[in-house]
Amino acid sequence: MGYTLPSPDSPAEQAKRLMDQKKNIETEIETHISILKANQSTMQSPLVDTDGFPRADIDIYAVRGARVRIIELRNDLKDVTAAIGKALEVIYDRSQSEQSEDTSDRTEGSSLSKEPKPFARVDGVAPGSPAADAGLCREDLIVKFGQLISTSFASESLAPIAELVGASENQSIGIKALRKGQSVFLSLTPRKGWGGRGMLGCHIVPYSP
């Protein structure tokens, strides 16, 4: 039970392995959720009837087992998502360092590259959604979404995000966000069938610093 950290390797390979683990966990969660749906049950629905007897219309053993496993897997998902965030932070820091060195080599008197500015704000996150599972929070400011940064947008329209999400179903997207002035790194996997609208379960609006 639980997930295992990959052996020491390059940050990019660590991130990829963790993302594969995350995808496997999400797939198993969906399998157990389908068991609940097949029994017209949720994580909260009662297992006894109004008279206090075990419900005869569901497989109580299967429902109980699915609920326990979903709770375990969601805990594993939080852990692996946090580990992905740390791996992405290392990758991003290295990338920024390389860009800074390249900039100083090419531009006399310049030693640091400009930090990308936030271009979008999270206006809401639905409970149990892919965005919630990734750790995205309301009021997070998006600095990087996949390969998209502020200069990727010609106008205030966030259409490029929608296009990227539509092309990335069940694939992890790395996100850098600002939360109360601190950088956070997340891995978000767009998916259908989570119980709400869209593949993210969050509302993102344009943001201008």
Short mmCIF file of C-alpha atoms in Angstrom, two decimals:
data_model
loop_
_atom_site.label_atom_id
_atom_site.label_comp_id
_atom_site.label_asym_id
_atom_site.label_seq_id
_atom_site.Cartn_x
_atom_site.Cartn_y
_atom_site.Cartn_z
CA MET A 1 0.00 0.00 0.00
CA GLY A 2 1.18 3.57 -0.62
CA TYR A 3 3.56 4.90 -3.23
CA THR A 4 7.32 4.51 -3.46
CA LEU A 5 9.74 7.28 -4.25
CA PRO A 6 11.88 6.64 -7.32
CA SER A 7 15.56 5.87 -6.89
CA PRO A 8 17.94 8.84 -7.17
CA ASP A 9 17.95 10.00 -10.77
CA SER A 10 17.62 13.19 -12.76
CA PRO A 11 14.83 15.51 -11.56
CA ALA A 12 13.02 15.13 -14.87
CA GLU A 13 13.04 11.32 -14.62
CA GLN A 14 11.91 11.49 -10.99
CA ALA A 15 9.03 13.76 -11.97
CA LYS A 16 8.00 11.46 -14.81
CA ARG A 17 8.01 8.37 -12.60
CA LEU A 18 6.00 10.16 -9.93
CA MET A 19 3.51 11.34 -12.56
CA ASP A 20 3.15 7.74 -13.75
CA GLN A 21 2.43 6.70 -10.15
CA LYS A 22 -0.09 9.52 -9.83
CA LYS A 23 -1.85 8.39 -13.00
CA ASN A 24 -2.00 4.79 -11.73
CA ILE A 25 -3.46 5.95 -8.40
CA GLU A 26 -6.09 8.06 -10.16
CA THR A 27 -7.01 5.12 -12.39
CA GLU A 28 -7.47 2.84 -9.37
CA ILE A 29 -9.58 5.48 -7.62
CA GLU A 30 -11.86 5.63 -10.67
CA THR A 31 -12.17 1.82 -10.61
CA HIS A 32 -13.40 1.85 -7.01
CA ILE A 33 -15.69 4.82 -7.64
CA SER A 34 -17.30 2.77 -10.42
CA ILE A 35 -18.02 0.05 -7.84
CA LEU A 36 -19.85 2.61 -5.71
CA LYS A 37 -21.78 3.88 -8.72
CA ALA A 38 -22.77 0.34 -9.67
CA ASN A 39 -24.29 0.02 -6.20
CA GLN A 40 -25.99 3.43 -6.33
CA SER A 41 -23.72 4.49 -3.47
CA THR A 42 -21.35 7.32 -2.59
CA MET A 43 -18.73 7.76 0.11
CA GLN A 44 -21.46 9.05 2.46
CA SER A 45 -24.61 7.13 1.55
CA PRO A 46 -26.02 4.88 4.35
CA LEU A 47 -25.46 1.14 4.31
CA VAL A 48 -28.58 0.41 6.37
CA ASP A 49 -32.25 1.01 5.60
CA THR A 50 -34.66 3.18 7.57
CA ASP A 51 -35.27 0.28 9.96
CA GLY A 52 -31.57 -0.10 10.72
CA PHE A 53 -31.07 -3.31 8.73
CA PRO A 54 -28.30 -3.79 6.14
CA ARG A 55 -29.51 -2.68 2.75
CA ALA A 56 -30.48 -5.62 0.55
CA ASP A 57 -30.21 -3.65 -2.70
CA ILE A 58 -26.41 -3.23 -2.62
CA ASP A 59 -23.30 -5.33 -2.13
CA ILE A 60 -22.34 -3.97 1.29
CA TYR A 61 -19.03 -5.84 1.37
CA ALA A 62 -17.99 -4.39 -2.00
CA VAL A 63 -19.10 -0.86 -1.05
CA ARG A 64 -17.23 -0.92 2.25
CA GLY A 65 -14.09 -2.25 0.59
CA ALA A 66 -14.25 0.38 -2.15
CA ARG A 67 -14.70 3.20 0.38
CA VAL A 68 -11.72 2.10 2.46
CA ARG A 69 -9.51 1.77 -0.61
CA ILE A 70 -10.58 5.17 -1.98
CA ILE A 71 -9.60 6.83 1.31
CA GLU A 72 -6.21 5.09 1.25
CA LEU A 73 -5.63 6.02 -2.39
CA ARG A 74 -6.61 9.66 -1.86
CA ASN A 75 -4.03 9.89 0.92
CA ASP A 76 -1.45 8.34 -1.40
CA LEU A 77 -2.48 10.82 -4.10
CA LYS A 78 -1.83 13.76 -1.77
CA ASP A 79 1.63 12.41 -0.95
CA VAL A 80 2.67 11.73 -4.53
CA THR A 81 1.26 15.07 -5.69
CA ALA A 82 3.36 16.85 -3.06
CA ALA A 83 6.43 14.90 -4.21
CA ILE A 84 5.75 15.89 -7.82
CA GLY A 85 5.55 19.52 -6.76
CA LYS A 86 8.99 19.29 -5.15
CA ALA A 87 10.45 17.60 -8.25
CA LEU A 88 8.94 20.25 -10.52
CA GLU A 89 10.38 22.97 -8.30
CA VAL A 90 13.87 21.54 -8.74
CA ILE A 91 13.37 21.34 -12.52
CA TYR A 92 12.06 24.90 -12.65
CA ASP A 93 14.88 26.27 -10.50
CA ARG A 94 17.47 24.61 -12.71
CA SER A 95 15.77 25.96 -15.82
CA GLN A 96 15.72 29.46 -14.37
CA SER A 97 19.38 29.18 -13.40
CA GLU A 98 20.35 28.07 -16.90
CA GLN A 99 18.33 30.89 -18.45
CA SER A 100 19.99 33.40 -16.12
CA GLU A 101 23.46 32.15 -17.04
CA ASP A 102 22.57 32.26 -20.74
CA THR A 103 21.22 35.78 -20.38
CA SER A 104 24.35 37.02 -18.59
CA ASP A 105 26.53 35.43 -21.29
CA ARG A 106 24.60 37.18 -24.06
CA THR A 107 23.79 40.48 -22.37
CA GLU A 108 26.60 42.47 -20.78
CA GLY A 109 25.69 43.75 -17.34
CA SER A 110 22.67 41.46 -17.00
CA SER A 111 22.91 38.54 -14.55
CA LEU A 112 19.28 37.56 -13.97
CA SER A 113 16.42 36.72 -16.31
CA LYS A 114 13.06 38.25 -15.64
CA GLU A 115 10.71 36.16 -13.54
CA PRO A 116 7.47 35.32 -15.42
CA LYS A 117 4.46 37.27 -14.21
CA PRO A 118 1.16 35.68 -13.13
CA PHE A 119 -1.47 35.83 -15.85
CA ALA A 120 -4.48 34.09 -14.28
CA ARG A 121 -6.20 33.73 -10.92
CA VAL A 122 -8.05 30.72 -9.53
CA ASP A 123 -11.54 31.97 -8.68
CA GLY A 124 -12.89 28.68 -7.32
CA VAL A 125 -12.12 24.98 -6.88
CA ALA A 126 -14.75 22.23 -6.68
CA PRO A 127 -14.29 19.63 -3.91
CA GLY A 128 -13.18 16.23 -5.22
CA SER A 129 -12.16 17.69 -8.59
CA PRO A 130 -8.87 17.13 -10.43
CA ALA A 131 -7.89 20.68 -9.45
CA ALA A 132 -8.58 19.94 -5.78
CA ASP A 133 -6.64 16.68 -5.98
CA ALA A 134 -3.69 18.60 -7.44
CA GLY A 135 -3.72 21.00 -4.50
CA LEU A 136 -4.88 24.07 -6.41
CA CYS A 137 -6.52 26.66 -4.14
CA ARG A 138 -8.80 29.63 -4.60
CA GLU A 139 -6.82 32.89 -5.10
CA ASP A 140 -3.74 31.05 -6.41
CA LEU A 141 -2.06 33.14 -9.11
CA ILE A 142 -0.97 31.10 -12.14
CA VAL A 143 2.57 31.89 -13.33
CA LYS A 144 3.05 28.89 -15.58
CA PHE A 145 0.53 26.36 -16.89
CA GLY A 146 2.33 23.61 -18.75
CA GLN A 147 4.50 25.58 -21.17
CA LEU A 148 2.16 28.58 -21.10
CA ILE A 149 3.39 31.81 -19.49
CA SER A 150 2.12 35.40 -19.59
CA THR A 151 3.68 36.08 -23.00
CA SER A 152 1.74 33.11 -24.46
CA PHE A 153 -1.45 35.19 -24.42
CA ALA A 154 -2.13 37.84 -27.05
CA SER A 155 -5.20 39.10 -25.20
CA GLU A 156 -7.05 38.57 -21.92
CA SER A 157 -8.61 35.41 -23.36
CA LEU A 158 -7.44 32.23 -21.63
CA ALA A 159 -8.30 30.12 -24.68
CA PRO A 160 -4.76 28.63 -24.86
CA ILE A 161 -5.36 27.04 -21.44
CA ALA A 162 -8.62 25.47 -22.64
CA GLU A 163 -6.85 24.16 -25.74
CA LEU A 164 -4.00 22.68 -23.69
CA VAL A 165 -6.43 21.05 -21.25
CA GLY A 166 -8.50 19.60 -24.11
CA ALA A 167 -5.37 18.03 -25.59
CA SER A 168 -4.09 16.72 -22.24
CA GLU A 169 -6.85 14.46 -20.93
CA ASN A 170 -5.36 12.01 -18.40
CA GLN A 171 -1.93 13.62 -18.80
CA SER A 172 -0.17 15.57 -16.06
CA ILE A 173 0.32 19.31 -16.56
CA GLY A 174 2.94 21.07 -14.46
CA ILE A 175 1.80 24.31 -12.84
CA LYS A 176 3.70 27.06 -11.06
CA ALA A 177 1.55 29.33 -8.93
CA LEU A 178 1.95 32.06 -6.35
CA ARG A 179 0.13 31.50 -3.06
CA LYS A 180 0.35 34.31 -0.53
CA GLY A 181 3.59 35.42 -2.15
CA GLN A 182 5.17 31.95 -2.11
CA SER A 183 5.82 29.79 -5.18
CA VAL A 184 4.08 26.40 -5.28
CA PHE A 185 4.54 23.71 -7.88
CA LEU A 186 1.66 21.38 -8.73
CA SER A 187 0.79 18.59 -11.12
CA LEU A 188 -2.75 18.71 -12.51
CA THR A 189 -4.28 15.87 -14.53
CA PRO A 190 -7.39 16.88 -16.55
CA ARG A 191 -9.97 14.10 -16.59
CA LYS A 192 -13.63 13.50 -17.25
CA GLY A 193 -15.99 11.55 -15.04
CA TRP A 194 -14.93 13.05 -11.71
CA GLY A 195 -18.52 14.02 -10.94
CA GLY A 196 -18.59 17.65 -12.06
CA ARG A 197 -18.31 19.90 -15.08
CA GLY A 198 -15.24 20.11 -17.26
CA MET A 199 -11.96 18.29 -16.83
CA LEU A 200 -10.41 20.54 -14.17
CA GLY A 201 -13.16 21.42 -11.70
CA CYS A 202 -11.93 24.96 -11.16
CA HIS A 203 -12.69 28.44 -12.42
CA ILE A 204 -9.72 30.41 -13.74
CA VAL A 205 -9.98 34.09 -14.68
CA PRO A 206 -7.49 36.51 -16.30
CA TYR A 207 -5.21 38.39 -13.92
CA SER A 208 -3.17 41.54 -14.38
CA PRO A 209 -0.52 42.42 -11.75
#
